[in-house]
């Protein structure tokens, strides 16, 4: 028997209209604990820091810390504590299911 890890569930937000989060079964492609997003910058033009990124779909789609009260640009926003748990629990190649 294999042990399955389940780092969820918890509060989250996903992609908004026109930037929907992909659904299906994926694999963790890469991780970056202190990722700086070049795609979604701060108002001052500097890269936005996104804690605990676990990338699982093409186009930079990831689980990461962010506001669970606002839609993302396709990623799954988690509380910073949950993002840290996902980062620490998920390993490269692990299967993730997004519904």
PDB file of N, CA and C in Angstrom:
ATOM      1  N   UNK A   1       0.846  -1.170   0.000  1.00  0.00           N
ATOM      2  CA  UNK A   1       0.000   0.000   0.000  1.00  0.00           C
ATOM      3  C   UNK A   1       0.897   1.241   0.000  1.00  0.00           C
ATOM      4  N   UNK A   2       0.556   2.202  -0.842  1.00  0.00           N
ATOM      5  CA  UNK A   2       1.296   3.459  -0.859  1.00  0.00           C
ATOM      6  C   UNK A   2       0.588   4.490  -0.003  1.00  0.00           C
ATOM      7  N   UNK A   3       1.376   5.282   0.662  1.00  0.00           N
ATOM      8  CA  UNK A   3       0.819   6.354   1.494  1.00  0.00           C
ATOM      9  C   UNK A   3       0.610   7.576   0.618  1.00  0.00           C
ATOM     10  N   UNK A   4      -0.583   8.128   0.653  1.00  0.00           N
ATOM     11  CA  UNK A   4      -0.870   9.351  -0.096  1.00  0.00           C
ATOM     12  C   UNK A   4      -0.807  10.537   0.842  1.00  0.00           C
ATOM     13  N   UNK A   5      -0.206  11.621   0.355  1.00  0.00           N
ATOM     14  CA  UNK A   5      -0.121  12.851   1.135  1.00  0.00           C
ATOM     15  C   UNK A   5      -1.239  13.774   0.684  1.00  0.00           C
ATOM     16  N   UNK A   6      -1.909  14.370   1.626  1.00  0.00           N
ATOM     17  CA  UNK A   6      -2.996  15.293   1.328  1.00  0.00           C
ATOM     18  C   UNK A   6      -2.765  16.593   2.079  1.00  0.00           C
ATOM     19  N   UNK A   7      -2.103  17.570   1.465  1.00  0.00           N
ATOM     20  CA  UNK A   7      -1.824  18.813   2.176  1.00  0.00           C
ATOM     21  C   UNK A   7      -3.020  19.742   2.298  1.00  0.00           C
ATOM     22  N   UNK A   8      -4.164  19.436   1.726  1.00  0.00           N
ATOM     23  CA  UNK A   8      -5.352  20.290   1.814  1.00  0.00           C
ATOM     24  C   UNK A   8      -6.392  19.593   2.626  1.00  0.00           C
ATOM     25  N   UNK A   9      -7.594  20.023   2.696  1.00  0.00           N
ATOM     26  CA  UNK A   9      -8.110  21.258   2.108  1.00  0.00           C
ATOM     27  C   UNK A   9      -7.985  22.446   3.052  1.00  0.00           C
ATOM     28  N   UNK A  10      -8.204  23.602   2.538  1.00  0.00           N
ATOM     29  CA  UNK A  10      -8.172  24.833   3.305  1.00  0.00           C
ATOM     30  C   UNK A  10      -8.723  25.935   2.436  1.00  0.00           C
ATOM     31  N   UNK A  11      -8.822  27.152   2.957  1.00  0.00           N
ATOM     32  CA  UNK A  11      -9.334  28.249   2.131  1.00  0.00           C
ATOM     33  C   UNK A  11      -8.379  28.524   0.967  1.00  0.00           C
ATOM     34  N   UNK A  12      -8.949  28.842  -0.177  1.00  0.00           N
ATOM     35  CA  UNK A  12      -8.143  29.123  -1.367  1.00  0.00           C
ATOM     36  C   UNK A  12      -8.938  29.974  -2.332  1.00  0.00           C
ATOM     37  N   UNK A  13      -8.265  30.507  -3.327  1.00  0.00           N
ATOM     38  CA  UNK A  13      -8.937  31.156  -4.451  1.00  0.00           C
ATOM     39  C   UNK A  13      -8.241  30.695  -5.721  1.00  0.00           C
ATOM     40  N   UNK A  14      -8.970  30.728  -6.807  1.00  0.00           N
ATOM     41  CA  UNK A  14      -8.427  30.275  -8.088  1.00  0.00           C
ATOM     42  C   UNK A  14      -8.597  31.375  -9.125  1.00  0.00           C
ATOM     43  N   UNK A  15      -8.341  31.027 -10.380  1.00  0.00           N
ATOM     44  CA  UNK A  15      -8.356  32.010 -11.456  1.00  0.00           C
ATOM     45  C   UNK A  15      -9.716  32.619 -11.716  1.00  0.00           C
ATOM     46  N   UNK A  16      -9.696  33.880 -12.109  1.00  0.00           N
ATOM     47  CA  UNK A  16     -10.914  34.609 -12.426  1.00  0.00           C
ATOM     48  C   UNK A  16     -11.281  34.491 -13.897  1.00  0.00           C
ATOM     49  N   UNK A  17     -12.328  35.191 -14.314  1.00  0.00           N
ATOM     50  CA  UNK A  17     -12.800  35.131 -15.698  1.00  0.00           C
ATOM     51  C   UNK A  17     -11.684  35.444 -16.701  1.00  0.00           C
ATOM     52  N   UNK A  18     -11.559  34.558 -17.685  1.00  0.00           N
ATOM     53  CA  UNK A  18     -10.532  34.721 -18.701  1.00  0.00           C
ATOM     54  C   UNK A  18      -9.160  34.228 -18.280  1.00  0.00           C
ATOM     55  N   UNK A  19      -8.997  33.905 -17.002  1.00  0.00           N
ATOM     56  CA  UNK A  19      -7.720  33.391 -16.477  1.00  0.00           C
ATOM     57  C   UNK A  19      -8.016  32.219 -15.540  1.00  0.00           C
ATOM     58  N   UNK A  20      -8.904  31.346 -16.005  1.00  0.00           N
ATOM     59  CA  UNK A  20      -9.334  30.228 -15.181  1.00  0.00           C
ATOM     60  C   UNK A  20      -8.174  29.294 -14.854  1.00  0.00           C
ATOM     61  N   UNK A  21      -8.239  28.694 -13.685  1.00  0.00           N
ATOM     62  CA  UNK A  21      -7.263  27.699 -13.266  1.00  0.00           C
ATOM     63  C   UNK A  21      -7.548  26.401 -14.017  1.00  0.00           C
ATOM     64  N   UNK A  22      -6.519  25.790 -14.612  1.00  0.00           N
ATOM     65  CA  UNK A  22      -6.751  24.519 -15.298  1.00  0.00           C
ATOM     66  C   UNK A  22      -7.199  23.443 -14.313  1.00  0.00           C
ATOM     67  N   UNK A  23      -8.088  22.583 -14.749  1.00  0.00           N
ATOM     68  CA  UNK A  23      -8.549  21.473 -13.916  1.00  0.00           C
ATOM     69  C   UNK A  23      -8.078  20.165 -14.526  1.00  0.00           C
ATOM     70  N   UNK A  24      -7.876  19.185 -13.665  1.00  0.00           N
ATOM     71  CA  UNK A  24      -7.438  17.870 -14.116  1.00  0.00           C
ATOM     72  C   UNK A  24      -6.391  17.311 -13.184  1.00  0.00           C
ATOM     73  N   UNK A  25      -5.662  16.324 -13.688  1.00  0.00           N
ATOM     74  CA  UNK A  25      -4.602  15.674 -12.935  1.00  0.00           C
ATOM     75  C   UNK A  25      -3.267  16.122 -13.509  1.00  0.00           C
ATOM     76  N   UNK A  26      -2.368  16.567 -12.638  1.00  0.00           N
ATOM     77  CA  UNK A  26      -1.083  17.134 -13.035  1.00  0.00           C
ATOM     78  C   UNK A  26       0.010  16.536 -12.161  1.00  0.00           C
ATOM     79  N   UNK A  27       1.241  16.899 -12.430  1.00  0.00           N
ATOM     80  CA  UNK A  27       2.390  16.518 -11.610  1.00  0.00           C
ATOM     81  C   UNK A  27       3.157  17.781 -11.238  1.00  0.00           C
ATOM     82  N   UNK A  28       3.702  17.806 -10.021  1.00  0.00           N
ATOM     83  CA  UNK A  28       4.531  18.934  -9.602  1.00  0.00           C
ATOM     84  C   UNK A  28       5.759  18.958 -10.508  1.00  0.00           C
ATOM     85  N   UNK A  29       5.949  20.075 -11.216  1.00  0.00           N
ATOM     86  CA  UNK A  29       7.039  20.207 -12.180  1.00  0.00           C
ATOM     87  C   UNK A  29       8.296  20.794 -11.551  1.00  0.00           C
ATOM     88  N   UNK A  30       8.117  21.820 -10.710  1.00  0.00           N
ATOM     89  CA  UNK A  30       9.251  22.426 -10.019  1.00  0.00           C
ATOM     90  C   UNK A  30       8.741  23.254  -8.854  1.00  0.00           C
ATOM     91  N   UNK A  31       9.658  23.597  -7.947  1.00  0.00           N
ATOM     92  CA  UNK A  31       9.303  24.351  -6.748  1.00  0.00           C
ATOM     93  C   UNK A  31      10.280  25.506  -6.569  1.00  0.00           C
ATOM     94  N   UNK A  32       9.772  26.590  -5.984  1.00  0.00           N
ATOM     95  CA  UNK A  32      10.612  27.754  -5.695  1.00  0.00           C
ATOM     96  C   UNK A  32      10.068  28.407  -4.434  1.00  0.00           C
ATOM     97  N   UNK A  33      10.808  28.297  -3.354  1.00  0.00           N
ATOM     98  CA  UNK A  33      10.340  28.781  -2.052  1.00  0.00           C
ATOM     99  C   UNK A  33      10.117  30.285  -2.021  1.00  0.00           C
ATOM    100  N   UNK A  34      10.939  31.058  -2.719  1.00  0.00           N
ATOM    101  CA  UNK A  34      10.845  32.522  -2.690  1.00  0.00           C
ATOM    102  C   UNK A  34      10.752  33.090  -4.096  1.00  0.00           C
ATOM    103  N   UNK A  35       9.837  32.579  -4.871  1.00  0.00           N
ATOM    104  CA  UNK A  35       9.688  32.981  -6.272  1.00  0.00           C
ATOM    105  C   UNK A  35       9.339  34.467  -6.383  1.00  0.00           C
ATOM    106  N   UNK A  36       9.927  35.112  -7.370  1.00  0.00           N
ATOM    107  CA  UNK A  36       9.585  36.510  -7.672  1.00  0.00           C
ATOM    108  C   UNK A  36       8.948  36.529  -9.047  1.00  0.00           C
ATOM    109  N   UNK A  37       7.677  36.883  -9.094  1.00  0.00           N
ATOM    110  CA  UNK A  37       6.920  36.873 -10.341  1.00  0.00           C
ATOM    111  C   UNK A  37       7.278  38.063 -11.208  1.00  0.00           C
ATOM    112  N   UNK A  38       7.740  37.790 -12.403  1.00  0.00           N
ATOM    113  CA  UNK A  38       8.004  38.842 -13.380  1.00  0.00           C
ATOM    114  C   UNK A  38       6.738  39.170 -14.169  1.00  0.00           C
ATOM    115  N   UNK A  39       5.767  38.256 -14.134  1.00  0.00           N
ATOM    116  CA  UNK A  39       4.531  38.452 -14.889  1.00  0.00           C
ATOM    117  C   UNK A  39       3.585  39.430 -14.198  1.00  0.00           C
ATOM    118  N   UNK A  40       3.522  39.374 -12.876  1.00  0.00           N
ATOM    119  CA  UNK A  40       2.564  40.182 -12.113  1.00  0.00           C
ATOM    120  C   UNK A  40       3.331  41.014 -11.112  1.00  0.00           C
ATOM    121  N   UNK A  41       3.700  42.212 -11.519  1.00  0.00           N
ATOM    122  CA  UNK A  41       4.565  43.070 -10.720  1.00  0.00           C
ATOM    123  C   UNK A  41       3.768  43.932  -9.741  1.00  0.00           C
ATOM    124  N   UNK A  42       4.473  44.456  -8.760  1.00  0.00           N
ATOM    125  CA  UNK A  42       3.904  45.399  -7.809  1.00  0.00           C
ATOM    126  C   UNK A  42       3.647  46.729  -8.528  1.00  0.00           C
ATOM    127  N   UNK A  43       2.814  47.603  -7.956  1.00  0.00           N
ATOM    128  CA  UNK A  43       2.548  48.897  -8.595  1.00  0.00           C
ATOM    129  C   UNK A  43       3.806  49.710  -8.907  1.00  0.00           C
ATOM    130  N   UNK A  44       4.873  49.503  -8.134  1.00  0.00           N
ATOM    131  CA  UNK A  44       6.119  50.244  -8.376  1.00  0.00           C
ATOM    132  C   UNK A  44       6.992  49.591  -9.451  1.00  0.00           C
ATOM    133  N   UNK A  45       6.499  48.509 -10.078  1.00  0.00           N
ATOM    134  CA  UNK A  45       7.227  47.853 -11.157  1.00  0.00           C
ATOM    135  C   UNK A  45       8.174  46.753 -10.716  1.00  0.00           C
ATOM    136  N   UNK A  46       8.340  46.572  -9.419  1.00  0.00           N
ATOM    137  CA  UNK A  46       9.229  45.521  -8.917  1.00  0.00           C
ATOM    138  C   UNK A  46       8.533  44.172  -8.962  1.00  0.00           C
ATOM    139  N   UNK A  47       9.331  43.117  -9.027  1.00  0.00           N
ATOM    140  CA  UNK A  47       8.788  41.753  -9.058  1.00  0.00           C
ATOM    141  C   UNK A  47       8.025  41.471  -7.769  1.00  0.00           C
ATOM    142  N   UNK A  48       6.903  40.794  -7.913  1.00  0.00           N
ATOM    143  CA  UNK A  48       6.062  40.423  -6.759  1.00  0.00           C
ATOM    144  C   UNK A  48       6.594  39.117  -6.167  1.00  0.00           C
ATOM    145  N   UNK A  49       6.804  39.086  -4.854  1.00  0.00           N
ATOM    146  CA  UNK A  49       7.255  37.875  -4.169  1.00  0.00           C
ATOM    147  C   UNK A  49       6.048  36.995  -3.882  1.00  0.00           C
ATOM    148  N   UNK A  50       6.156  35.741  -4.230  1.00  0.00           N
ATOM    149  CA  UNK A  50       5.086  34.764  -4.001  1.00  0.00           C
ATOM    150  C   UNK A  50       5.682  33.607  -3.216  1.00  0.00           C
ATOM    151  N   UNK A  51       5.220  33.423  -1.994  1.00  0.00           N
ATOM    152  CA  UNK A  51       5.826  32.413  -1.126  1.00  0.00           C
ATOM    153  C   UNK A  51       5.420  30.997  -1.514  1.00  0.00           C
ATOM    154  N   UNK A  52       6.361  30.085  -1.383  1.00  0.00           N
ATOM    155  CA  UNK A  52       6.115  28.654  -1.480  1.00  0.00           C
ATOM    156  C   UNK A  52       5.494  28.173  -2.773  1.00  0.00           C
ATOM    157  N   UNK A  53       6.029  28.540  -3.889  1.00  0.00           N
ATOM    158  CA  UNK A  53       5.426  28.141  -5.166  1.00  0.00           C
ATOM    159  C   UNK A  53       5.739  26.696  -5.520  1.00  0.00           C
ATOM    160  N   UNK A  54       4.681  25.932  -5.798  1.00  0.00           N
ATOM    161  CA  UNK A  54       4.781  24.582  -6.349  1.00  0.00           C
ATOM    162  C   UNK A  54       4.112  24.636  -7.708  1.00  0.00           C
ATOM    163  N   UNK A  55       4.914  24.590  -8.766  1.00  0.00           N
ATOM    164  CA  UNK A  55       4.415  24.709 -10.134  1.00  0.00           C
ATOM    165  C   UNK A  55       3.950  23.350 -10.632  1.00  0.00           C
ATOM    166  N   UNK A  56       2.748  23.318 -11.225  1.00  0.00           N
ATOM    167  CA  UNK A  56       2.191  22.042 -11.655  1.00  0.00           C
ATOM    168  C   UNK A  56       1.551  22.086 -13.041  1.00  0.00           C
ATOM    169  N   UNK A  57       1.500  23.215 -13.694  1.00  0.00           N
ATOM    170  CA  UNK A  57       0.946  23.279 -15.053  1.00  0.00           C
ATOM    171  C   UNK A  57       1.741  24.281 -15.867  1.00  0.00           C
ATOM    172  N   UNK A  58       1.753  24.064 -17.168  1.00  0.00           N
ATOM    173  CA  UNK A  58       2.458  24.973 -18.066  1.00  0.00           C
ATOM    174  C   UNK A  58       1.930  26.393 -17.907  1.00  0.00           C
ATOM    175  N   UNK A  59       2.770  27.360 -18.200  1.00  0.00           N
ATOM    176  CA  UNK A  59       2.385  28.760 -18.096  1.00  0.00           C
ATOM    177  C   UNK A  59       2.603  29.346 -16.716  1.00  0.00           C
ATOM    178  N   UNK A  60       3.366  28.647 -15.867  1.00  0.00           N
ATOM    179  CA  UNK A  60       3.658  29.171 -14.536  1.00  0.00           C
ATOM    180  C   UNK A  60       2.537  29.000 -13.532  1.00  0.00           C
ATOM    181  N   UNK A  61       1.635  28.054 -13.772  1.00  0.00           N
ATOM    182  CA  UNK A  61       0.516  27.821 -12.852  1.00  0.00           C
ATOM    183  C   UNK A  61       1.030  27.060 -11.633  1.00  0.00           C
ATOM    184  N   UNK A  62       0.673  27.574 -10.439  1.00  0.00           N
ATOM    185  CA  UNK A  62       1.237  27.032  -9.210  1.00  0.00           C
ATOM    186  C   UNK A  62       0.273  27.185  -8.040  1.00  0.00           C
ATOM    187  N   UNK A  63       0.573  26.449  -6.980  1.00  0.00           N
ATOM    188  CA  UNK A  63       0.005  26.710  -5.657  1.00  0.00           C
ATOM    189  C   UNK A  63       0.964  27.704  -5.020  1.00  0.00           C
ATOM    190  N   UNK A  64       0.438  28.766  -4.394  1.00  0.00           N
ATOM    191  CA  UNK A  64       1.328  29.697  -3.697  1.00  0.00           C
ATOM    192  C   UNK A  64       0.535  30.577  -2.746  1.00  0.00           C
ATOM    193  N   UNK A  65       1.253  31.216  -1.841  1.00  0.00           N
ATOM    194  CA  UNK A  65       0.637  32.139  -0.906  1.00  0.00           C
ATOM    195  C   UNK A  65       0.095  33.351  -1.638  1.00  0.00           C
ATOM    196  N   UNK A  66      -1.053  33.824  -1.198  1.00  0.00           N
ATOM    197  CA  UNK A  66      -1.686  34.992  -1.796  1.00  0.00           C
ATOM    198  C   UNK A  66      -3.032  35.231  -1.147  1.00  0.00           C
ATOM    199  N   UNK A  67      -3.713  36.249  -1.571  1.00  0.00           N
ATOM    200  CA  UNK A  67      -5.020  36.560  -0.995  1.00  0.00           C
ATOM    201  C   UNK A  67      -6.036  35.506  -1.413  1.00  0.00           C
ATOM    202  N   UNK A  68      -6.645  34.862  -0.425  1.00  0.00           N
ATOM    203  CA  UNK A  68      -7.691  33.877  -0.724  1.00  0.00           C
ATOM    204  C   UNK A  68      -9.038  34.570  -0.938  1.00  0.00           C
ATOM    205  N   UNK A  69      -9.033  35.894  -0.879  1.00  0.00           N
ATOM    206  CA  UNK A  69     -10.265  36.668  -1.087  1.00  0.00           C
ATOM    207  C   UNK A  69     -10.354  37.267  -2.487  1.00  0.00           C
ATOM    208  N   UNK A  70      -9.295  37.074  -3.298  1.00  0.00           N
ATOM    209  CA  UNK A  70      -9.341  37.640  -4.638  1.00  0.00           C
ATOM    210  C   UNK A  70      -8.891  36.584  -5.639  1.00  0.00           C
ATOM    211  N   UNK A  71      -9.472  36.673  -6.833  1.00  0.00           N
ATOM    212  CA  UNK A  71      -9.136  35.718  -7.890  1.00  0.00           C
ATOM    213  C   UNK A  71      -7.679  35.872  -8.307  1.00  0.00           C
ATOM    214  N   UNK A  72      -7.093  34.783  -8.719  1.00  0.00           N
ATOM    215  CA  UNK A  72      -5.719  34.792  -9.218  1.00  0.00           C
ATOM    216  C   UNK A  72      -5.734  34.926 -10.738  1.00  0.00           C
ATOM    217  N   UNK A  73      -4.554  34.862 -11.318  1.00  0.00           N
ATOM    218  CA  UNK A  73      -4.424  34.883 -12.781  1.00  0.00           C
ATOM    219  C   UNK A  73      -4.226  33.465 -13.301  1.00  0.00           C
ATOM    220  N   UNK A  74      -4.826  32.497 -12.605  1.00  0.00           N
ATOM    221  CA  UNK A  74      -4.751  31.101 -13.022  1.00  0.00           C
ATOM    222  C   UNK A  74      -4.161  30.183 -11.975  1.00  0.00           C
ATOM    223  N   UNK A  75      -3.400  30.739 -11.048  1.00  0.00           N
ATOM    224  CA  UNK A  75      -2.815  29.936  -9.974  1.00  0.00           C
ATOM    225  C   UNK A  75      -3.860  29.641  -8.901  1.00  0.00           C
ATOM    226  N   UNK A  76      -3.443  28.898  -7.891  1.00  0.00           N
ATOM    227  CA  UNK A  76      -4.277  28.656  -6.714  1.00  0.00           C
ATOM    228  C   UNK A  76      -3.631  29.398  -5.558  1.00  0.00           C
ATOM    229  N   UNK A  77      -4.322  30.431  -5.057  1.00  0.00           N
ATOM    230  CA  UNK A  77      -3.855  31.174  -3.883  1.00  0.00           C
ATOM    231  C   UNK A  77      -4.230  30.392  -2.627  1.00  0.00           C
ATOM    232  N   UNK A  78      -3.275  30.273  -1.736  1.00  0.00           N
ATOM    233  CA  UNK A  78      -3.470  29.649  -0.430  1.00  0.00           C
ATOM    234  C   UNK A  78      -3.026  30.640   0.633  1.00  0.00           C
ATOM    235  N   UNK A  79      -3.435  30.418   1.873  1.00  0.00           N
ATOM    236  CA  UNK A  79      -2.857  31.223   2.951  1.00  0.00           C
ATOM    237  C   UNK A  79      -1.351  30.952   2.953  1.00  0.00           C
ATOM    238  N   UNK A  80      -0.567  31.876   3.513  1.00  0.00           N
ATOM    239  CA  UNK A  80       0.878  31.657   3.550  1.00  0.00           C
ATOM    240  C   UNK A  80       1.225  30.381   4.312  1.00  0.00           C
ATOM    241  N   UNK A  81       0.505  30.091   5.395  1.00  0.00           N
ATOM    242  CA  UNK A  81       0.768  28.870   6.167  1.00  0.00           C
ATOM    243  C   UNK A  81       0.466  27.627   5.335  1.00  0.00           C
ATOM    244  N   UNK A  82      -0.665  27.637   4.611  1.00  0.00           N
ATOM    245  CA  UNK A  82      -1.001  26.485   3.761  1.00  0.00           C
ATOM    246  C   UNK A  82      -0.022  26.353   2.599  1.00  0.00           C
ATOM    247  N   UNK A  83       0.406  27.471   2.017  1.00  0.00           N
ATOM    248  CA  UNK A  83       1.386  27.416   0.927  1.00  0.00           C
ATOM    249  C   UNK A  83       2.678  26.778   1.424  1.00  0.00           C
ATOM    250  N   UNK A  84       3.082  27.115   2.647  1.00  0.00           N
ATOM    251  CA  UNK A  84       4.297  26.519   3.219  1.00  0.00           C
ATOM    252  C   UNK A  84       4.112  25.016   3.414  1.00  0.00           C
ATOM    253  N   UNK A  85       2.930  24.598   3.875  1.00  0.00           N
ATOM    254  CA  UNK A  85       2.648  23.168   4.038  1.00  0.00           C
ATOM    255  C   UNK A  85       2.702  22.453   2.691  1.00  0.00           C
ATOM    256  N   UNK A  86       2.066  23.038   1.658  1.00  0.00           N
ATOM    257  CA  UNK A  86       2.113  22.439   0.323  1.00  0.00           C
ATOM    258  C   UNK A  86       3.562  22.331  -0.138  1.00  0.00           C
ATOM    259  N   UNK A  87       4.337  23.419   0.029  1.00  0.00           N
ATOM    260  CA  UNK A  87       5.730  23.433  -0.409  1.00  0.00           C
ATOM    261  C   UNK A  87       6.535  22.337   0.299  1.00  0.00           C
ATOM    262  N   UNK A  88       6.336  22.198   1.600  1.00  0.00           N
ATOM    263  CA  UNK A  88       7.094  21.213   2.377  1.00  0.00           C
ATOM    264  C   UNK A  88       6.641  19.777   2.121  1.00  0.00           C
ATOM    265  N   UNK A  89       5.384  19.590   1.736  1.00  0.00           N
ATOM    266  CA  UNK A  89       4.823  18.254   1.578  1.00  0.00           C
ATOM    267  C   UNK A  89       4.966  17.713   0.164  1.00  0.00           C
ATOM    268  N   UNK A  90       4.640  18.521  -0.821  1.00  0.00           N
ATOM    269  CA  UNK A  90       4.687  18.052  -2.206  1.00  0.00           C
ATOM    270  C   UNK A  90       6.125  17.926  -2.696  1.00  0.00           C
ATOM    271  N   UNK A  91       6.384  16.861  -3.417  1.00  0.00           N
ATOM    272  CA  UNK A  91       7.700  16.608  -3.993  1.00  0.00           C
ATOM    273  C   UNK A  91       7.608  16.639  -5.517  1.00  0.00           C
ATOM    274  N   UNK A  92       8.719  16.870  -6.185  1.00  0.00           N
ATOM    275  CA  UNK A  92       8.726  16.859  -7.645  1.00  0.00           C
ATOM    276  C   UNK A  92       8.154  15.544  -8.145  1.00  0.00           C
ATOM    277  N   UNK A  93       7.246  15.642  -9.110  1.00  0.00           N
ATOM    278  CA  UNK A  93       6.620  14.458  -9.680  1.00  0.00           C
ATOM    279  C   UNK A  93       5.366  14.004  -8.971  1.00  0.00           C
ATOM    280  N   UNK A  94       5.079  14.541  -7.774  1.00  0.00           N
ATOM    281  CA  UNK A  94       3.851  14.154  -7.081  1.00  0.00           C
ATOM    282  C   UNK A  94       2.635  14.534  -7.926  1.00  0.00           C
ATOM    283  N   UNK A  95       1.627  13.697  -7.863  1.00  0.00           N
ATOM    284  CA  UNK A  95       0.370  13.969  -8.570  1.00  0.00           C
ATOM    285  C   UNK A  95      -0.452  14.959  -7.769  1.00  0.00           C
ATOM    286  N   UNK A  96      -1.019  15.935  -8.468  1.00  0.00           N
ATOM    287  CA  UNK A  96      -1.990  16.862  -7.872  1.00  0.00           C
ATOM    288  C   UNK A  96      -3.246  16.830  -8.720  1.00  0.00           C
ATOM    289  N   UNK A  97      -4.364  16.873  -8.060  1.00  0.00           N
ATOM    290  CA  UNK A  97      -5.658  16.887  -8.738  1.00  0.00           C
ATOM    291  C   UNK A  97      -6.355  18.201  -8.427  1.00  0.00           C
ATOM    292  N   UNK A  98      -6.778  18.874  -9.479  1.00  0.00           N
ATOM    293  CA  UNK A  98      -7.433  20.169  -9.336  1.00  0.00           C
ATOM    294  C   UNK A  98      -8.833  20.026  -9.914  1.00  0.00           C
ATOM    295  N   UNK A  99      -9.830  20.302  -9.069  1.00  0.00           N
ATOM    296  CA  UNK A  99     -11.237  20.145  -9.477  1.00  0.00           C
ATOM    297  C   UNK A  99     -11.965  21.461  -9.349  1.00  0.00           C
TER     298      UNK A  99
END
